[in-house]
Amino acid sequence: MYPISVAIDGPAGAGKSTVAKMVAKRLQFLYVDTGAMYRAVAYLCLRHRVDAEDAVAVEHLLNTHDVVFAEGTDGGIRVSVDGLEVTKALRDPDVSSRVSAVAAHPQVRTRLTEWQRAFARDHSVVMDGRDIGTVVLPHATVKVFLTADVRERARRRQSEYQGRGFEVPFEDIVRAVEERDRRDCERAVAPLVAADDAHRIDSTSKSIEAVVNEILQLVENAH
Ligand code: C5P
């Protein structure tokens, strides 16, 4: 049987990763967090003090360091940089503030897109990101575009940061989320946009469980 793929795209903080992880667990598919892959490149820039806007320097970093994405033991992917497991550090605000810049470089996108497609060739996947339904897996079995009101998304980000010991003022988070949305939507290559055949779900006033069930139903109906 061919692998099944569920593509979940949407802006920062819409709940993609929480929902995608739960859908993957229920279906026993691999969860591929493509944001973590772009974050790994931003982390590499931060660690080696390379300007994330500098396409040539970022490509050189990727060519000279060992960045590995592999199937983890928890149903998702594990990210290692130069032999070190970095999955947790990828969510730090310093990484978040650089990630849209590295994600705008076409060479970075080409490389990570190949990696993402390889995961979907070998496994049934739930993959979340910005361009999964439009570029990475245009023939995905089910495509979802998940959104939520910007202040609700900022509120979710703030509680995620608090849970991890970072105290960031709410209005700063709203601004950071809006800035990341703007950059992701306006970039020339693979901008954040809903695929024509994506099911749009607004999670602002829906529970996580309701969104998960809605997606499971779409998968059920698709085959
Ligand atoms: O989903 P997450 O917030 O971890 O994504 C971090 C950033 O990675 C996004 O803001 C975007 O710039 C980039 N990204 C992307 N394409 C994807 C996934 C993430 O450009 N498929």
JSON list of C-alpha atoms and ligand atoms in Angstrom, two decimals:
[
{"chain": "A", "resi": 1, "resn": "MET", "atom": "CA", "xyz": [0.00, 0.00, 0.00]},
{"chain": "A", "resi": 2, "resn": "TYR", "atom": "CA", "xyz": [1.19, 3.54, -0.79]},
{"chain": "A", "resi": 3, "resn": "PRO", "atom": "CA", "xyz": [2.10, 5.71, 2.20]},
{"chain": "A", "resi": 4, "resn": "ILE", "atom": "CA", "xyz": [-0.60, 8.17, 3.25]},
{"chain": "A", "resi": 5, "resn": "SER", "atom": "CA", "xyz": [0.30, 11.82, 3.86]},
{"chain": "A", "resi": 6, "resn": "VAL", "atom": "CA", "xyz": [-1.49, 14.46, 5.88]},
{"chain": "A", "resi": 7, "resn": "ALA", "atom": "CA", "xyz": [-0.23, 18.02, 5.25]},
{"chain": "A", "resi": 8, "resn": "ILE", "atom": "CA", "xyz": [-0.96, 20.66, 7.89]},
{"chain": "A", "resi": 9, "resn": "ASP", "atom": "CA", "xyz": [0.07, 24.22, 7.06]},
{"chain": "A", "resi": 10, "resn": "GLY", "atom": "CA", "xyz": [-0.64, 27.52, 8.74]},
{"chain": "A", "resi": 11, "resn": "PRO", "atom": "CA", "xyz": [0.86, 30.52, 10.54]},
{"chain": "A", "resi": 12, "resn": "ALA", "atom": "CA", "xyz": [2.94, 30.48, 13.75]},
{"chain": "A", "resi": 13, "resn": "GLY", "atom": "CA", "xyz": [1.03, 29.43, 16.85]},
{"chain": "A", "resi": 14, "resn": "ALA", "atom": "CA", "xyz": [-2.10, 28.12, 15.11]},
{"chain": "A", "resi": 15, "resn": "GLY", "atom": "CA", "xyz": [-1.66, 24.84, 17.00]},
{"chain": "A", "resi": 16, "resn": "LYS", "atom": "CA", "xyz": [-0.22, 22.87, 14.08]},
{"chain": "A", "resi": 17, "resn": "SER", "atom": "CA", "xyz": [2.39, 20.92, 15.99]},
{"chain": "A", "resi": 18, "resn": "THR", "atom": "CA", "xyz": [0.12, 19.96, 18.91]},
{"chain": "A", "resi": 19, "resn": "VAL", "atom": "CA", "xyz": [-2.62, 18.84, 16.55]},
{"chain": "A", "resi": 20, "resn": "ALA", "atom": "CA", "xyz": [-0.27, 17.13, 14.07]},
{"chain": "A", "resi": 21, "resn": "LYS", "atom": "CA", "xyz": [1.43, 15.17, 16.86]},
{"chain": "A", "resi": 22, "resn": "MET", "atom": "CA", "xyz": [-1.93, 13.92, 18.15]},
{"chain": "A", "resi": 23, "resn": "VAL", "atom": "CA", "xyz": [-3.24, 13.02, 14.70]},
{"chain": "A", "resi": 24, "resn": "ALA", "atom": "CA", "xyz": [0.00, 11.13, 13.96]},
{"chain": "A", "resi": 25, "resn": "LYS", "atom": "CA", "xyz": [-0.23, 9.24, 17.22]},
{"chain": "A", "resi": 26, "resn": "ARG", "atom": "CA", "xyz": [-3.82, 8.21, 16.62]},
{"chain": "A", "resi": 27, "resn": "LEU", "atom": "CA", "xyz": [-3.03, 7.03, 13.08]},
{"chain": "A", "resi": 28, "resn": "GLN", "atom": "CA", "xyz": [0.38, 5.63, 14.03]},
{"chain": "A", "resi": 29, "resn": "PHE", "atom": "CA", "xyz": [2.01, 7.72, 11.32]},
{"chain": "A", "resi": 30, "resn": "LEU", "atom": "CA", "xyz": [5.38, 9.47, 11.59]},
{"chain": "A", "resi": 31, "resn": "TYR", "atom": "CA", "xyz": [5.09, 13.11, 12.70]},
{"chain": "A", "resi": 32, "resn": "VAL", "atom": "CA", "xyz": [7.42, 15.34, 10.67]},
{"chain": "A", "resi": 33, "resn": "ASP", "atom": "CA", "xyz": [7.86, 18.80, 12.18]},
{"chain": "A", "resi": 34, "resn": "THR", "atom": "CA", "xyz": [9.37, 20.71, 9.24]},
{"chain": "A", "resi": 35, "resn": "GLY", "atom": "CA", "xyz": [9.61, 23.90, 11.33]},
{"chain": "A", "resi": 36, "resn": "ALA", "atom": "CA", "xyz": [12.16, 22.05, 13.48]},
{"chain": "A", "resi": 37, "resn": "MET", "atom": "CA", "xyz": [14.25, 21.47, 10.36]},
{"chain": "A", "resi": 38, "resn": "TYR", "atom": "CA", "xyz": [14.36, 25.19, 9.54]},
{"chain": "A", "resi": 39, "resn": "ARG", "atom": "CA", "xyz": [14.98, 25.91, 13.21]},
{"chain": "A", "resi": 40, "resn": "ALA", "atom": "CA", "xyz": [18.01, 23.60, 13.13]},
{"chain": "A", "resi": 41, "resn": "VAL", "atom": "CA", "xyz": [19.56, 25.83, 10.47]},
{"chain": "A", "resi": 42, "resn": "ALA", "atom": "CA", "xyz": [18.76, 28.96, 12.52]},
{"chain": "A", "resi": 43, "resn": "TYR", "atom": "CA", "xyz": [20.29, 27.27, 15.58]},
{"chain": "A", "resi": 44, "resn": "LEU", "atom": "CA", "xyz": [23.45, 26.58, 13.61]},
{"chain": "A", "resi": 45, "resn": "CYS", "atom": "CA", "xyz": [23.66, 30.30, 12.67]},
{"chain": "A", "resi": 46, "resn": "LEU", "atom": "CA", "xyz": [23.18, 31.36, 16.28]},
{"chain": "A", "resi": 47, "resn": "ARG", "atom": "CA", "xyz": [25.79, 28.94, 17.54]},
{"chain": "A", "resi": 48, "resn": "HIS", "atom": "CA", "xyz": [28.40, 29.99, 15.01]},
{"chain": "A", "resi": 49, "resn": "ARG", "atom": "CA", "xyz": [27.48, 33.70, 14.99]},
{"chain": "A", "resi": 50, "resn": "VAL", "atom": "CA", "xyz": [26.57, 33.67, 11.32]},
{"chain": "A", "resi": 51, "resn": "ASP", "atom": "CA", "xyz": [24.14, 36.30, 10.00]},
{"chain": "A", "resi": 52, "resn": "ALA", "atom": "CA", "xyz": [20.93, 34.38, 9.15]},
{"chain": "A", "resi": 53, "resn": "GLU", "atom": "CA", "xyz": [20.25, 36.86, 6.30]},
{"chain": "A", "resi": 54, "resn": "ASP", "atom": "CA", "xyz": [23.54, 35.97, 4.56]},
{"chain": "A", "resi": 55, "resn": "ALA", "atom": "CA", "xyz": [22.59, 33.22, 2.07]},
{"chain": "A", "resi": 56, "resn": "VAL", "atom": "CA", "xyz": [26.19, 32.35, 1.14]},
{"chain": "A", "resi": 57, "resn": "ALA", "atom": "CA", "xyz": [27.34, 32.08, 4.74]},
{"chain": "A", "resi": 58, "resn": "VAL", "atom": "CA", "xyz": [24.30, 29.99, 5.71]},
{"chain": "A", "resi": 59, "resn": "GLU", "atom": "CA", "xyz": [24.90, 27.59, 2.83]},
{"chain": "A", "resi": 60, "resn": "HIS", "atom": "CA", "xyz": [28.55, 27.29, 3.81]},
{"chain": "A", "resi": 61, "resn": "LEU", "atom": "CA", "xyz": [27.48, 26.43, 7.36]},
{"chain": "A", "resi": 62, "resn": "LEU", "atom": "CA", "xyz": [25.19, 23.69, 6.05]},
{"chain": "A", "resi": 63, "resn": "ASN", "atom": "CA", "xyz": [28.00, 22.29, 3.91]},
{"chain": "A", "resi": 64, "resn": "THR", "atom": "CA", "xyz": [30.48, 22.18, 6.75]},
{"chain": "A", "resi": 65, "resn": "HIS", "atom": "CA", "xyz": [28.33, 20.89, 9.62]},
{"chain": "A", "resi": 66, "resn": "ASP", "atom": "CA", "xyz": [26.58, 17.66, 10.22]},
{"chain": "A", "resi": 67, "resn": "VAL", "atom": "CA", "xyz": [22.84, 18.33, 10.45]},
{"chain": "A", "resi": 68, "resn": "VAL", "atom": "CA", "xyz": [20.83, 15.12, 10.71]},
{"chain": "A", "resi": 69, "resn": "PHE", "atom": "CA", "xyz": [17.07, 14.51, 10.80]},
{"chain": "A", "resi": 70, "resn": "ALA", "atom": "CA", "xyz": [16.12, 10.98, 11.73]},
{"chain": "A", "resi": 71, "resn": "GLU", "atom": "CA", "xyz": [13.12, 9.03, 12.90]},
{"chain": "A", "resi": 72, "resn": "GLY", "atom": "CA", "xyz": [13.01, 9.40, 16.70]},
{"chain": "A", "resi": 73, "resn": "THR", "atom": "CA", "xyz": [11.73, 7.00, 19.33]},
{"chain": "A", "resi": 74, "resn": "ASP", "atom": "CA", "xyz": [8.65, 9.11, 20.19]},
{"chain": "A", "resi": 75, "resn": "GLY", "atom": "CA", "xyz": [6.85, 8.98, 16.83]},
{"chain": "A", "resi": 76, "resn": "GLY", "atom": "CA", "xyz": [8.48, 12.17, 15.60]},
{"chain": "A", "resi": 77, "resn": "ILE", "atom": "CA", "xyz": [11.82, 13.21, 14.16]},
{"chain": "A", "resi": 78, "resn": "ARG", "atom": "CA", "xyz": [15.01, 13.80, 16.09]},
{"chain": "A", "resi": 79, "resn": "VAL", "atom": "CA", "xyz": [17.32, 16.67, 15.12]},
{"chain": "A", "resi": 80, "resn": "SER", "atom": "CA", "xyz": [21.04, 16.53, 15.73]},
{"chain": "A", "resi": 81, "resn": "VAL", "atom": "CA", "xyz": [23.71, 19.07, 14.89]},
{"chain": "A", "resi": 82, "resn": "ASP", "atom": "CA", "xyz": [27.33, 17.91, 14.89]},
{"chain": "A", "resi": 83, "resn": "GLY", "atom": "CA", "xyz": [26.38, 14.82, 16.82]},
{"chain": "A", "resi": 84, "resn": "LEU", "atom": "CA", "xyz": [24.48, 16.73, 19.53]},
{"chain": "A", "resi": 85, "resn": "GLU", "atom": "CA", "xyz": [20.76, 16.23, 20.05]},
{"chain": "A", "resi": 86, "resn": "VAL", "atom": "CA", "xyz": [19.29, 19.77, 19.85]},
{"chain": "A", "resi": 87, "resn": "THR", "atom": "CA", "xyz": [15.54, 19.16, 19.52]},
{"chain": "A", "resi": 88, "resn": "LYS", "atom": "CA", "xyz": [14.69, 21.09, 22.74]},
{"chain": "A", "resi": 89, "resn": "ALA", "atom": "CA", "xyz": [16.90, 24.13, 22.06]},
{"chain": "A", "resi": 90, "resn": "LEU", "atom": "CA", "xyz": [15.13, 24.68, 18.74]},
{"chain": "A", "resi": 91, "resn": "ARG", "atom": "CA", "xyz": [12.14, 26.32, 20.44]},
{"chain": "A", "resi": 92, "resn": "ASP", "atom": "CA", "xyz": [14.16, 29.11, 22.14]},
{"chain": "A", "resi": 93, "resn": "PRO", "atom": "CA", "xyz": [13.07, 32.68, 21.28]},
{"chain": "A", "resi": 94, "resn": "ASP", "atom": "CA", "xyz": [16.57, 33.46, 19.88]},
{"chain": "A", "resi": 95, "resn": "VAL", "atom": "CA", "xyz": [16.13, 30.67, 17.36]},
{"chain": "A", "resi": 96, "resn": "SER", "atom": "CA", "xyz": [12.54, 31.76, 16.55]},
{"chain": "A", "resi": 97, "resn": "SER", "atom": "CA", "xyz": [13.66, 35.29, 15.76]},
{"chain": "A", "resi": 98, "resn": "ARG", "atom": "CA", "xyz": [16.18, 34.07, 13.12]},
{"chain": "A", "resi": 99, "resn": "VAL", "atom": "CA", "xyz": [14.25, 31.25, 11.52]},
{"chain": "A", "resi": 100, "resn": "SER", "atom": "CA", "xyz": [12.21, 33.19, 8.93]},
{"chain": "A", "resi": 101, "resn": "ALA", "atom": "CA", "xyz": [15.44, 34.68, 7.55]},
{"chain": "A", "resi": 102, "resn": "VAL", "atom": "CA", "xyz": [17.07, 31.29, 6.95]},
{"chain": "A", "resi": 103, "resn": "ALA", "atom": "CA", "xyz": [13.79, 29.89, 5.59]},
{"chain": "A", "resi": 104, "resn": "ALA", "atom": "CA", "xyz": [13.75, 32.55, 2.86]},
{"chain": "A", "resi": 105, "resn": "HIS", "atom": "CA", "xyz": [16.95, 31.21, 1.22]},
{"chain": "A", "resi": 106, "resn": "PRO", "atom": "CA", "xyz": [16.07, 29.00, -1.79]},
{"chain": "A", "resi": 107, "resn": "GLN", "atom": "CA", "xyz": [19.13, 26.74, -1.30]},
{"chain": "A", "resi": 108, "resn": "VAL", "atom": "CA", "xyz": [18.07, 25.98, 2.27]},
{"chain": "A", "resi": 109, "resn": "ARG", "atom": "CA", "xyz": [14.50, 25.23, 1.16]},
{"chain": "A", "resi": 110, "resn": "THR", "atom": "CA", "xyz": [15.60, 22.92, -1.66]},
{"chain": "A", "resi": 111, "resn": "ARG", "atom": "CA", "xyz": [17.73, 20.87, 0.69]},
{"chain": "A", "resi": 112, "resn": "LEU", "atom": "CA", "xyz": [15.13, 20.56, 3.43]},
{"chain": "A", "resi": 113, "resn": "THR", "atom": "CA", "xyz": [12.32, 19.87, 0.94]},
{"chain": "A", "resi": 114, "resn": "GLU", "atom": "CA", "xyz": [14.25, 16.85, -0.40]},
{"chain": "A", "resi": 115, "resn": "TRP", "atom": "CA", "xyz": [14.66, 15.55, 3.11]},
{"chain": "A", "resi": 116, "resn": "GLN", "atom": "CA", "xyz": [10.94, 16.04, 3.86]},
{"chain": "A", "resi": 117, "resn": "ARG", "atom": "CA", "xyz": [9.90, 14.23, 0.67]},
{"chain": "A", "resi": 118, "resn": "ALA", "atom": "CA", "xyz": [12.15, 11.32, 1.58]},
{"chain": "A", "resi": 119, "resn": "PHE", "atom": "CA", "xyz": [10.35, 10.93, 4.91]},
{"chain": "A", "resi": 120, "resn": "ALA", "atom": "CA", "xyz": [7.01, 10.87, 3.08]},
{"chain": "A", "resi": 121, "resn": "ARG", "atom": "CA", "xyz": [8.27, 8.28, 0.56]},
{"chain": "A", "resi": 122, "resn": "ASP", "atom": "CA", "xyz": [9.26, 5.85, 3.28]},
{"chain": "A", "resi": 123, "resn": "HIS", "atom": "CA", "xyz": [6.47, 6.40, 5.81]},
{"chain": "A", "resi": 124, "resn": "SER", "atom": "CA", "xyz": [2.87, 7.44, 6.18]},
{"chain": "A", "resi": 125, "resn": "VAL", "atom": "CA", "xyz": [3.29, 10.91, 7.65]},
{"chain": "A", "resi": 126, "resn": "VAL", "atom": "CA", "xyz": [1.58, 13.83, 9.28]},
{"chain": "A", "resi": 127, "resn": "MET", "atom": "CA", "xyz": [3.77, 16.75, 8.22]},
{"chain": "A", "resi": 128, "resn": "ASP", "atom": "CA", "xyz": [3.30, 20.31, 9.41]},
{"chain": "A", "resi": 129, "resn": "GLY", "atom": "CA", "xyz": [4.82, 23.54, 8.10]},
{"chain": "A", "resi": 130, "resn": "ARG", "atom": "CA", "xyz": [4.13, 26.43, 5.74]},
{"chain": "A", "resi": 131, "resn": "ASP", "atom": "CA", "xyz": [4.46, 24.93, 2.25]},
{"chain": "A", "resi": 132, "resn": "ILE", "atom": "CA", "xyz": [3.65, 21.24, 2.68]},
{"chain": "A", "resi": 133, "resn": "GLY", "atom": "CA", "xyz": [0.37, 21.20, 0.73]},
{"chain": "A", "resi": 134, "resn": "THR", "atom": "CA", "xyz": [1.63, 23.64, -1.91]},
{"chain": "A", "resi": 135, "resn": "VAL", "atom": "CA", "xyz": [5.27, 22.62, -2.55]},
{"chain": "A", "resi": 136, "resn": "VAL", "atom": "CA", "xyz": [6.58, 19.67, -0.54]},
{"chain": "A", "resi": 137, "resn": "LEU", "atom": "CA", "xyz": [3.67, 17.23, -0.96]},
{"chain": "A", "resi": 138, "resn": "PRO", "atom": "CA", "xyz": [1.31, 18.70, -3.60]},
{"chain": "A", "resi": 139, "resn": "HIS", "atom": "CA", "xyz": [-0.38, 15.28, -3.87]},
{"chain": "A", "resi": 140, "resn": "ALA", "atom": "CA", "xyz": [-0.89, 14.82, -0.12]},
{"chain": "A", "resi": 141, "resn": "THR", "atom": "CA", "xyz": [-3.85, 12.58, 0.76]},
{"chain": "A", "resi": 142, "resn": "VAL", "atom": "CA", "xyz": [-5.35, 15.30, 3.00]},
{"chain": "A", "resi": 143, "resn": "LYS", "atom": "CA", "xyz": [-4.40, 18.98, 3.21]},
{"chain": "A", "resi": 144, "resn": "VAL", "atom": "CA", "xyz": [-5.36, 21.22, 6.09]},
{"chain": "A", "resi": 145, "resn": "PHE", "atom": "CA", "xyz": [-4.76, 24.95, 6.50]},
{"chain": "A", "resi": 146, "resn": "LEU", "atom": "CA", "xyz": [-4.99, 25.70, 10.21]},
{"chain": "A", "resi": 147, "resn": "THR", "atom": "CA", "xyz": [-5.37, 29.29, 11.38]},
{"chain": "A", "resi": 148, "resn": "ALA", "atom": "CA", "xyz": [-6.33, 31.22, 14.51]},
{"chain": "A", "resi": 149, "resn": "ASP", "atom": "CA", "xyz": [-6.68, 34.84, 15.53]},
{"chain": "A", "resi": 150, "resn": "VAL", "atom": "CA", "xyz": [-3.25, 36.48, 16.02]},
{"chain": "A", "resi": 151, "resn": "ARG", "atom": "CA", "xyz": [-3.78, 37.39, 19.71]},
{"chain": "A", "resi": 152, "resn": "GLU", "atom": "CA", "xyz": [-4.92, 33.87, 20.47]},
{"chain": "A", "resi": 153, "resn": "ARG", "atom": "CA", "xyz": [-1.82, 32.53, 18.74]},
{"chain": "A", "resi": 154, "resn": "ALA", "atom": "CA", "xyz": [0.39, 34.92, 20.74]},
{"chain": "A", "resi": 155, "resn": "ARG", "atom": "CA", "xyz": [-1.33, 33.82, 23.95]},
{"chain": "A", "resi": 156, "resn": "ARG", "atom": "CA", "xyz": [-0.54, 30.17, 23.14]},
{"chain": "A", "resi": 157, "resn": "ARG", "atom": "CA", "xyz": [3.10, 31.06, 22.38]},
{"chain": "A", "resi": 158, "resn": "GLN", "atom": "CA", "xyz": [3.36, 32.96, 25.67]},
{"chain": "A", "resi": 159, "resn": "SER", "atom": "CA", "xyz": [2.15, 30.00, 27.71]},
{"chain": "A", "resi": 160, "resn": "GLU", "atom": "CA", "xyz": [4.50, 27.70, 25.79]},
{"chain": "A", "resi": 161, "resn": "TYR", "atom": "CA", "xyz": [7.42, 30.03, 26.67]},
{"chain": "A", "resi": 162, "resn": "GLN", "atom": "CA", "xyz": [6.29, 30.28, 30.30]},
{"chain": "A", "resi": 163, "resn": "GLY", "atom": "CA", "xyz": [6.16, 26.50, 30.54]},
{"chain": "A", "resi": 164, "resn": "ARG", "atom": "CA", "xyz": [9.79, 26.48, 29.47]},
{"chain": "A", "resi": 165, "resn": "GLY", "atom": "CA", "xyz": [10.91, 29.26, 31.83]},
{"chain": "A", "resi": 166, "resn": "PHE", "atom": "CA", "xyz": [11.01, 32.21, 29.38]},
{"chain": "A", "resi": 167, "resn": "GLU", "atom": "CA", "xyz": [9.12, 35.35, 30.48]},
{"chain": "A", "resi": 168, "resn": "VAL", "atom": "CA", "xyz": [8.38, 37.43, 27.36]},
{"chain": "A", "resi": 169, "resn": "PRO", "atom": "CA", "xyz": [5.91, 40.40, 27.44]},
{"chain": "A", "resi": 170, "resn": "PHE", "atom": "CA", "xyz": [2.63, 39.65, 25.62]},
{"chain": "A", "resi": 171, "resn": "GLU", "atom": "CA", "xyz": [2.78, 42.62, 23.22]},
{"chain": "A", "resi": 172, "resn": "ASP", "atom": "CA", "xyz": [6.35, 41.64, 22.23]},
{"chain": "A", "resi": 173, "resn": "ILE", "atom": "CA", "xyz": [5.08, 38.19, 21.32]},
{"chain": "A", "resi": 174, "resn": "VAL", "atom": "CA", "xyz": [2.19, 39.64, 19.28]},
{"chain": "A", "resi": 175, "resn": "ARG", "atom": "CA", "xyz": [4.70, 41.75, 17.35]},
{"chain": "A", "resi": 176, "resn": "ALA", "atom": "CA", "xyz": [7.10, 38.81, 16.85]},
{"chain": "A", "resi": 177, "resn": "VAL", "atom": "CA", "xyz": [4.30, 36.54, 15.62]},
{"chain": "A", "resi": 178, "resn": "GLU", "atom": "CA", "xyz": [3.02, 39.23, 13.22]},
{"chain": "A", "resi": 179, "resn": "GLU", "atom": "CA", "xyz": [6.53, 39.85, 11.93]},
{"chain": "A", "resi": 180, "resn": "ARG", "atom": "CA", "xyz": [7.13, 36.13, 11.32]},
{"chain": "A", "resi": 181, "resn": "ASP", "atom": "CA", "xyz": [3.75, 35.82, 9.53]},
{"chain": "A", "resi": 182, "resn": "ARG", "atom": "CA", "xyz": [4.61, 38.80, 7.37]},
{"chain": "A", "resi": 183, "resn": "ARG", "atom": "CA", "xyz": [8.01, 37.39, 6.39]},
{"chain": "A", "resi": 184, "resn": "ASP", "atom": "CA", "xyz": [6.62, 33.90, 5.78]},
{"chain": "A", "resi": 185, "resn": "CYS", "atom": "CA", "xyz": [3.77, 35.24, 3.61]},
{"chain": "A", "resi": 186, "resn": "GLU", "atom": "CA", "xyz": [5.85, 37.73, 1.63]},
{"chain": "A", "resi": 187, "resn": "ARG", "atom": "CA", "xyz": [8.91, 35.65, 0.78]},
{"chain": "A", "resi": 188, "resn": "ALA", "atom": "CA", "xyz": [9.51, 34.90, -2.91]},
{"chain": "A", "resi": 189, "resn": "VAL", "atom": "CA", "xyz": [10.00, 31.13, -2.57]},
{"chain": "A", "resi": 190, "resn": "ALA", "atom": "CA", "xyz": [7.29, 28.84, -1.14]},
{"chain": "A", "resi": 191, "resn": "PRO", "atom": "CA", "xyz": [5.40, 31.56, 0.78]},
{"chain": "A", "resi": 192, "resn": "LEU", "atom": "CA", "xyz": [2.83, 30.69, 3.40]},
{"chain": "A", "resi": 193, "resn": "VAL", "atom": "CA", "xyz": [-0.42, 30.30, 1.47]},
{"chain": "A", "resi": 194, "resn": "ALA", "atom": "CA", "xyz": [-3.28, 27.81, 1.61]},
{"chain": "A", "resi": 195, "resn": "ALA", "atom": "CA", "xyz": [-3.33, 25.21, -1.18]},
{"chain": "A", "resi": 196, "resn": "ASP", "atom": "CA", "xyz": [-6.47, 25.51, -3.33]},
{"chain": "A", "resi": 197, "resn": "ASP", "atom": "CA", "xyz": [-7.58, 22.05, -2.23]},
{"chain": "A", "resi": 198, "resn": "ALA", "atom": "CA", "xyz": [-6.80, 22.52, 1.49]},
{"chain": "A", "resi": 199, "resn": "HIS", "atom": "CA", "xyz": [-9.52, 22.25, 4.14]},
{"chain": "A", "resi": 200, "resn": "ARG", "atom": "CA", "xyz": [-9.44, 25.45, 6.17]},
{"chain": "A", "resi": 201, "resn": "ILE", "atom": "CA", "xyz": [-9.88, 25.08, 9.91]},
{"chain": "A", "resi": 202, "resn": "ASP", "atom": "CA", "xyz": [-9.97, 28.09, 12.28]},
{"chain": "A", "resi": 203, "resn": "SER", "atom": "CA", "xyz": [-8.89, 26.89, 15.72]},
{"chain": "A", "resi": 204, "resn": "THR", "atom": "CA", "xyz": [-9.51, 30.19, 17.61]},
{"chain": "A", "resi": 205, "resn": "SER", "atom": "CA", "xyz": [-12.45, 28.91, 19.59]},
{"chain": "A", "resi": 206, "resn": "LYS", "atom": "CA", "xyz": [-12.12, 25.16, 19.04]},
{"chain": "A", "resi": 207, "resn": "SER", "atom": "CA", "xyz": [-10.60, 22.66, 21.41]},
{"chain": "A", "resi": 208, "resn": "ILE", "atom": "CA", "xyz": [-7.53, 20.73, 20.32]},
{"chain": "A", "resi": 209, "resn": "GLU", "atom": "CA", "xyz": [-9.55, 17.53, 20.50]},
{"chain": "A", "resi": 210, "resn": "ALA", "atom": "CA", "xyz": [-12.22, 18.97, 18.16]},
{"chain": "A", "resi": 211, "resn": "VAL", "atom": "CA", "xyz": [-9.60, 19.95, 15.57]},
{"chain": "A", "resi": 212, "resn": "VAL", "atom": "CA", "xyz": [-7.91, 16.55, 15.84]},
{"chain": "A", "resi": 213, "resn": "ASN", "atom": "CA", "xyz": [-11.22, 14.76, 15.32]},
{"chain": "A", "resi": 214, "resn": "GLU", "atom": "CA", "xyz": [-12.05, 16.94, 12.33]},
{"chain": "A", "resi": 215, "resn": "ILE", "atom": "CA", "xyz": [-8.74, 16.01, 10.67]},
{"chain": "A", "resi": 216, "resn": "LEU", "atom": "CA", "xyz": [-9.13, 12.30, 11.51]},
{"chain": "A", "resi": 217, "resn": "GLN", "atom": "CA", "xyz": [-12.54, 12.43, 9.84]},
{"chain": "A", "resi": 218, "resn": "LEU", "atom": "CA", "xyz": [-11.01, 13.99, 6.71]},
{"chain": "A", "resi": 219, "resn": "VAL", "atom": "CA", "xyz": [-8.43, 11.20, 6.57]},
{"chain": "A", "resi": 220, "resn": "GLU", "atom": "CA", "xyz": [-11.13, 8.58, 7.06]},
{"chain": "A", "resi": 221, "resn": "ASN", "atom": "CA", "xyz": [-13.19, 10.09, 4.22]},
{"chain": "A", "resi": 222, "resn": "ALA", "atom": "CA", "xyz": [-10.18, 10.26, 1.90]},
{"chain": "A", "resi": 223, "resn": "HIS", "atom": "CA", "xyz": [-9.74, 6.50, 1.45]},
{"chain": "B", "resi": 1, "resn": "C5P", "atom": "O1", "xyz": [6.39, 25.85, 12.67]},
{"chain": "B", "resi": 1, "resn": "C5P", "atom": "P1", "xyz": [7.49, 26.66, 13.29]},
{"chain": "B", "resi": 1, "resn": "C5P", "atom": "O2", "xyz": [7.03, 27.87, 14.02]},
{"chain": "B", "resi": 1, "resn": "C5P", "atom": "O3", "xyz": [8.44, 25.82, 14.10]},
{"chain": "B", "resi": 1, "resn": "C5P", "atom": "O4", "xyz": [8.34, 27.16, 12.02]},
{"chain": "B", "resi": 1, "resn": "C5P", "atom": "C1", "xyz": [9.44, 28.02, 12.18]},
{"chain": "B", "resi": 1, "resn": "C5P", "atom": "C2", "xyz": [9.71, 28.79, 10.90]},
{"chain": "B", "resi": 1, "resn": "C5P", "atom": "O5", "xyz": [10.26, 27.91, 9.92]},
{"chain": "B", "resi": 1, "resn": "C5P", "atom": "C3", "xyz": [8.53, 29.45, 10.22]},
{"chain": "B", "resi": 1, "resn": "C5P", "atom": "O6", "xyz": [8.23, 30.73, 10.76]},
{"chain": "B", "resi": 1, "resn": "C5P", "atom": "C4", "xyz": [9.00, 29.56, 8.77]},
{"chain": "B", "resi": 1, "resn": "C5P", "atom": "O7", "xyz": [9.82, 30.69, 8.60]},
{"chain": "B", "resi": 1, "resn": "C5P", "atom": "C5", "xyz": [9.87, 28.32, 8.62]},
{"chain": "B", "resi": 1, "resn": "C5P", "atom": "N1", "xyz": [9.18, 27.23, 7.96]},
{"chain": "B", "resi": 1, "resn": "C5P", "atom": "C6", "xyz": [9.06, 27.25, 6.59]},
{"chain": "B", "resi": 1, "resn": "C5P", "atom": "N2", "xyz": [8.53, 26.20, 5.93]},
{"chain": "B", "resi": 1, "resn": "C5P", "atom": "C7", "xyz": [8.09, 25.14, 6.59]},
{"chain": "B", "resi": 1, "resn": "C5P", "atom": "C8", "xyz": [8.16, 25.08, 8.01]},
{"chain": "B", "resi": 1, "resn": "C5P", "atom": "C9", "xyz": [8.70, 26.16, 8.66]},
{"chain": "B", "resi": 1, "resn": "C5P", "atom": "O8", "xyz": [9.46, 28.23, 5.97]},
{"chain": "B", "resi": 1, "resn": "C5P", "atom": "N3", "xyz": [7.59, 24.10, 5.91]}
]
